[in-house]
Amino acid sequence: MTFAEFMEAQTRRVDAYLTRVLPPRDTPPTHLHEAIHYTVFAGGKRVRPIMTLIACGALGGDTEACLAGAAAIEMIHVSSLIHDDLPCMDDSDTRRGQPSCHRKFGESTAVLAGDWLLVYPFEIVARAAEEGAFTPDVAARVCATIARGVCTSGIVAGQVLDLEAESRDVTAAELRRIHELKTAALMEACARVGAAIAGAPAQLSDTAARSARALGLCFQVVDDILDVVGDAAVLGKPTGADSENAKSTYVSLHGLDLARDMAAQLAAEARDALDALPDSEWLLRGRQLIDYVVGRSS
Ligand code: GRG
């Protein structure tokens, strides 16, 4: 199976699970559930849930039991995208090549769909434990790990720093910190959730988390590069937005060539961390995911 076929197959598994656990789109209030379905199934790459499954599989776990953790993280990610696009944040009209949630459903429904997608994941994880996918102890660890990827050491804190940074120049260290919080923290959570469901010891969870953190930063550097050299049609969003908004990025701070070197260096760090894990088919997929992230065009 090629890596593209692997990604398609895992996306189908994640999407089937999401379809099973989300209330149908015609559930009242329909406007809310239509907005949720619209954004969850808008064609995201599913990098985070697949990373969660890979971490679980590479650490010897049952990836079927891990689907709840993977789907939970994707819902949190989608929630952050909905809120990120709002007029009070990035004010984006499009996302994944389609009207953003608030442009399609109105601002208040978008806020509430984002709220819903931020909380429902915890019910999904608790319910999976009740159904025997993993123990209540593991469910508690998964919930705490996801919350950590969102709150003071995660996405929300990163977004606050990012918004504050809009009105001034930032240092390279500040920019790295913003991206560690905004992007890498949730990727670290993917690795730790996968490890928790696999029942892996702390040392192996830390190793997988180190790789995921480096990959998260690499993902963000590539995002900054694509905003300059990417194809808007492939990306599903306009390019050049960062420079138009005079936003500090890896490219504006370091230049395109150095940003490319940094992405390659971070990908190498992510790969090196994986050397400490036992060889397996899932670990190979992990290595291929790193190659995909650093080489991606969308
Ligand atoms: C509600 C959790 C929550 C947070 C509120 C708005 C906000 C605070 C944070 C924004 C965080 C954010 C949008 C970070 C950027 C992460 C990022 C690189 C997104 C793009 O990810 P892809 O390319 O998206 O994986 P797809 O579309 O493929 O799913």
Coordinates of C-alpha atoms and ligand atoms in Angstrom, one line a residue:
M1 CA 0.0 0.0 0.0
T2 CA 1.4 3.4 -0.9
F3 CA 1.4 6.2 1.7
A4 CA -1.3 8.0 -0.2
E5 CA -3.5 4.9 -0.1
F6 CA -2.7 4.5 3.6
M7 CA -3.8 8.1 4.3
E8 CA -7.0 7.5 2.3
A9 CA -7.7 4.3 4.2
Q10 CA -7.1 5.8 7.6
T11 CA -9.2 8.9 6.7
R12 CA -12.0 6.6 5.8
R13 CA -11.7 4.9 9.2
V14 CA -11.7 8.3 11.1
D15 CA -14.6 9.6 9.0
A16 CA -16.7 6.5 9.5
Y17 CA -16.1 6.8 13.3
L18 CA -17.0 10.5 13.2
T19 CA -20.1 9.8 11.2
R20 CA -21.1 7.2 13.8
V21 CA -20.7 9.4 16.8
L22 CA -21.9 12.8 15.6
P23 CA -25.6 13.4 15.8
P24 CA -27.1 13.3 12.3
R25 CA -27.2 16.6 10.5
D26 CA -31.0 16.8 10.7
T27 CA -31.0 16.6 14.5
P28 CA -32.7 19.7 16.0
P29 CA -31.5 22.4 16.1
T30 CA -30.6 21.6 12.5
H31 CA -28.8 24.8 11.8
L32 CA -26.2 23.9 14.5
H33 CA -25.7 20.3 13.4
E34 CA -25.5 21.2 9.7
A35 CA -22.7 23.7 10.6
I36 CA -20.9 21.0 12.6
H37 CA -21.2 18.4 9.7
Y38 CA -20.2 21.1 7.1
T39 CA -16.9 21.9 8.9
V40 CA -16.0 18.4 10.1
F41 CA -16.4 16.9 6.6
A42 CA -15.0 19.9 4.6
G43 CA -12.0 17.9 3.4
G44 CA -9.4 18.3 6.1
K45 CA -6.2 16.3 5.7
R46 CA -6.8 14.4 9.0
V47 CA -3.1 14.7 9.9
R48 CA -3.8 14.8 13.7
P49 CA -6.1 11.8 14.0
I50 CA -3.9 9.7 11.7
M51 CA -0.9 10.8 13.8
T52 CA -2.8 9.6 16.9
L53 CA -3.5 6.2 15.3
I54 CA 0.1 5.9 14.2
A55 CA 1.4 6.6 17.7
C56 CA -0.9 4.0 19.2
G57 CA 0.0 1.4 16.6
A58 CA 3.7 2.1 16.8
L59 CA 3.6 1.6 20.5
G60 CA 1.8 -1.7 20.2
G61 CA -1.8 -0.6 20.8
D62 CA -5.1 -1.5 19.2
T63 CA -5.8 1.3 16.7
E64 CA -9.5 0.4 16.7
A65 CA -9.8 1.3 20.4
C66 CA -7.8 4.5 19.6
L67 CA -10.4 5.8 17.1
A68 CA -12.3 7.7 19.9
G69 CA -9.1 9.5 20.8
A70 CA -8.2 10.3 17.2
A71 CA -11.7 11.6 16.4
A72 CA -11.7 13.6 19.6
I73 CA -8.5 15.4 18.6
E74 CA -9.8 16.1 15.1
M75 CA -13.0 17.7 16.6
I76 CA -10.9 19.9 18.8
H77 CA -8.8 20.9 15.7
V78 CA -12.0 21.7 13.7
S79 CA -13.3 23.8 16.6
S80 CA -10.1 25.8 16.6
L81 CA -10.4 26.4 12.9
I82 CA -13.9 27.7 13.2
H83 CA -13.0 30.1 15.9
D84 CA -9.8 31.1 14.1
D85 CA -11.7 32.2 11.0
L86 CA -14.1 34.5 13.0
P87 CA -14.1 38.2 12.4
C88 CA -12.7 38.9 15.9
M89 CA -9.7 36.6 15.1
D90 CA -8.3 36.0 11.6
D91 CA -11.5 37.1 9.8
S92 CA -11.2 34.6 7.0
D93 CA -13.9 34.2 4.4
T94 CA -12.7 30.8 3.2
R95 CA -11.4 27.6 4.7
R96 CA -10.4 24.5 2.7
G97 CA -11.6 26.2 -0.5
Q98 CA -15.1 26.8 0.8
P99 CA -16.9 29.5 2.7
S100 CA -15.7 29.5 6.3
C101 CA -18.3 28.3 8.9
H102 CA -19.4 31.9 9.9
R103 CA -19.7 33.0 6.3
K104 CA -22.0 30.0 5.6
F105 CA -24.0 29.8 8.8
G106 CA -23.6 33.2 10.5
E107 CA -21.3 34.3 13.3
S108 CA -23.3 33.2 16.3
T109 CA -23.9 29.6 14.9
A110 CA -20.2 29.4 14.1
V111 CA -19.2 30.4 17.7
L112 CA -21.6 27.8 19.0
A113 CA -20.6 25.0 16.6
G114 CA -17.0 25.7 17.7
D115 CA -18.1 25.5 21.4
W116 CA -19.9 22.2 20.7
L117 CA -16.9 20.7 18.9
L118 CA -14.7 21.7 21.8
V119 CA -16.7 19.8 24.5
Y120 CA -18.3 16.9 22.7
P121 CA -14.9 15.1 22.4
F122 CA -14.8 14.6 26.1
E123 CA -18.2 12.8 26.0
I124 CA -16.9 10.6 23.1
V125 CA -13.8 9.6 25.1
A126 CA -15.9 8.9 28.3
R127 CA -18.4 6.9 26.2
A128 CA -15.6 4.8 24.6
A129 CA -14.4 3.9 28.0
E130 CA -17.9 2.9 29.1
E131 CA -18.1 0.7 26.0
G132 CA -14.9 -1.0 27.0
A133 CA -12.5 0.4 24.4
F134 CA -10.1 1.4 27.3
T135 CA -10.2 1.7 31.0
P136 CA -11.6 4.8 32.9
D137 CA -8.0 5.6 34.0
V138 CA -6.9 5.7 30.4
A139 CA -9.9 7.9 29.5
A140 CA -9.0 10.3 32.3
R141 CA -5.4 10.5 30.9
V142 CA -6.7 11.1 27.4
C143 CA -9.0 13.9 28.5
A144 CA -6.3 15.6 30.6
T145 CA -3.9 15.3 27.7
I146 CA -6.3 16.8 25.2
A147 CA -7.2 19.7 27.7
R148 CA -3.4 20.4 28.1
G149 CA -3.1 20.7 24.3
V150 CA -5.8 23.3 24.3
C151 CA -5.5 25.5 27.5
T152 CA -2.5 27.2 29.2
S153 CA 0.1 25.2 27.4
G154 CA -1.7 24.8 24.2
I155 CA -3.8 26.2 21.3
V156 CA -5.7 28.9 23.2
A157 CA -2.6 30.4 24.9
G158 CA -0.8 30.3 21.5
Q159 CA -3.7 32.1 19.8
V160 CA -3.6 34.8 22.5
L161 CA 0.1 35.4 22.0
D162 CA -0.4 35.3 18.2
L163 CA -3.1 38.0 18.3
E164 CA -0.9 40.1 20.6
A165 CA 2.0 39.8 18.2
E166 CA 0.0 41.1 15.3
S167 CA 0.6 44.7 16.3
R168 CA 4.4 44.5 16.6
D169 CA 7.6 42.7 15.4
V170 CA 8.3 39.5 17.2
T171 CA 11.7 37.8 17.9
A172 CA 12.5 34.4 16.5
A173 CA 12.2 32.9 20.0
E174 CA 8.7 34.5 20.4
L175 CA 7.5 33.2 17.1
R176 CA 8.8 29.7 17.9
R177 CA 6.9 29.8 21.3
I178 CA 3.7 30.9 19.5
H179 CA 3.9 27.9 17.1
E180 CA 4.9 25.5 19.9
L181 CA 1.6 26.4 21.6
K182 CA -0.7 27.0 18.6
T183 CA 0.3 24.0 16.5
A184 CA 2.9 21.7 18.1
A185 CA 1.1 21.3 21.5
L186 CA -2.0 19.5 19.9
M187 CA 0.4 17.4 17.8
E188 CA 2.1 16.4 21.0
A189 CA -1.3 15.5 22.4
C190 CA -1.9 13.2 19.4
A191 CA 1.3 11.2 20.3
R192 CA 0.4 11.1 24.0
V193 CA -3.2 10.1 23.5
G194 CA -2.0 7.3 21.1
A195 CA 0.5 6.2 23.7
A196 CA -2.0 6.3 26.6
I197 CA -4.5 4.1 24.7
A198 CA -1.6 1.8 23.8
G199 CA -0.8 1.6 27.5
A200 CA 2.8 2.6 26.7
P201 CA 5.3 3.4 29.5
A202 CA 6.0 7.1 30.2
Q203 CA 9.4 6.9 28.5
L204 CA 8.0 5.8 25.2
S205 CA 5.2 8.3 25.4
D206 CA 7.8 11.0 25.9
T207 CA 9.8 9.8 22.9
A208 CA 6.7 9.8 20.6
A209 CA 5.8 13.3 22.0
R210 CA 9.3 14.6 21.2
S211 CA 8.9 13.5 17.6
A212 CA 5.4 14.9 17.3
R213 CA 6.5 18.3 18.8
A214 CA 9.2 18.6 16.2
L215 CA 6.8 17.6 13.5
G216 CA 4.3 20.2 14.7
L217 CA 6.8 23.0 14.4
C218 CA 7.9 21.6 11.0
F219 CA 4.2 21.7 10.0
Q220 CA 4.0 25.4 10.9
V221 CA 7.2 26.4 9.1
V222 CA 5.9 24.6 6.0
D223 CA 2.6 26.5 6.5
D224 CA 4.6 29.8 6.5
I225 CA 6.5 28.7 3.4
L226 CA 3.3 27.7 1.5
D227 CA 1.8 31.1 2.2
V228 CA 4.6 32.5 0.1
V229 CA 5.2 29.9 -2.6
G230 CA 2.0 27.7 -2.4
D231 CA -0.7 27.4 -5.0
A232 CA -4.0 29.0 -3.6
A233 CA -6.1 26.5 -5.6
V234 CA -4.3 23.5 -4.0
L235 CA -4.2 25.1 -0.5
G236 CA -7.9 26.0 -0.6
K237 CA -7.1 29.5 0.8
P238 CA -5.6 32.6 -0.6
T239 CA -1.8 32.9 -0.4
G240 CA 0.2 36.0 0.6
A241 CA -2.2 36.7 3.6
D242 CA 0.7 36.8 6.1
S243 CA 2.7 39.5 4.3
E244 CA -0.5 41.4 3.5
N245 CA -1.2 41.5 7.2
A246 CA 2.4 42.3 8.0
K247 CA 2.5 39.1 10.1
S248 CA 5.8 37.8 11.4
T249 CA 6.5 34.3 10.0
Y250 CA 9.5 32.0 9.6
V251 CA 9.8 33.4 6.1
S252 CA 9.6 37.0 7.1
L253 CA 12.1 36.6 9.9
H254 CA 14.6 34.2 8.4
G255 CA 14.0 34.3 4.6
L256 CA 12.7 31.5 2.3
D257 CA 15.9 29.5 2.1
L258 CA 16.6 29.4 5.8
A259 CA 12.9 28.6 6.5
R260 CA 13.3 25.6 4.2
D261 CA 16.4 24.5 6.0
M262 CA 14.6 24.9 9.3
A263 CA 11.7 22.7 8.1
A264 CA 14.2 20.0 7.0
Q265 CA 16.0 20.2 10.3
L266 CA 12.8 19.8 12.3
A267 CA 11.7 16.9 10.1
A268 CA 15.1 15.3 10.8
E269 CA 14.6 15.8 14.6
A270 CA 11.1 14.2 14.3
R271 CA 12.7 11.2 12.5
D272 CA 15.6 10.9 14.9
A273 CA 13.3 10.6 17.9
L274 CA 11.5 7.7 16.2
D275 CA 14.8 5.7 16.1
A276 CA 14.3 4.9 19.8
L277 CA 11.0 3.0 19.0
P278 CA 10.8 -0.6 17.9
D279 CA 10.5 -1.2 14.1
S280 CA 7.0 -1.9 12.9
E281 CA 4.7 -1.2 10.0
W282 CA 3.1 1.7 12.0
L283 CA 6.5 3.2 12.7
L284 CA 7.2 3.1 9.0
R285 CA 4.0 5.0 8.4
G286 CA 5.1 7.5 11.0
R287 CA 8.3 8.1 9.1
Q288 CA 6.3 8.5 5.9
L289 CA 4.0 11.0 7.6
I290 CA 7.0 13.1 8.5
D291 CA 8.1 13.1 4.8
Y292 CA 4.6 14.0 3.8
V293 CA 4.4 17.0 6.2
V294 CA 7.7 18.5 5.1
G295 CA 7.0 17.9 1.4
R296 CA 3.3 18.9 1.4
S297 CA 1.8 21.4 -1.0
S298 CA -1.6 21.8 0.8
Ligands
GRG1 C1 -11.5 26.5 20.2 C2 -9.6 24.9 20.5 C3 -10.0 26.3 20.3 C4 -9.1 27.3 20.3 C5 -9.5 28.7 20.2 C6 -8.9 30.2 17.5 C7 -7.9 29.6 18.4 C8 -8.2 29.6 19.9 C9 -6.8 29.0 18.0 C10 -6.4 28.9 16.6 C11 -5.4 27.8 16.4 C12 -5.0 27.5 15.0 C13 -6.0 27.7 13.9 C14 -3.8 27.1 14.8 C15 -3.3 26.8 13.4 C16 -3.1 25.3 13.3 C17 -3.0 24.9 11.9 C18 -1.6 24.8 11.3 C19 -4.1 24.7 11.1 C20 -4.1 24.1 9.8 O1 -4.1 22.7 10.0 P1 -4.3 21.7 8.8 O2 -3.5 22.2 7.6 O3 -5.8 21.9 8.5 O4 -4.0 20.3 9.3 P2 -6.8 20.9 7.7 O5 -7.7 21.8 7.0 O6 -6.1 19.9 6.8 O7 -7.6 20.1 8.8

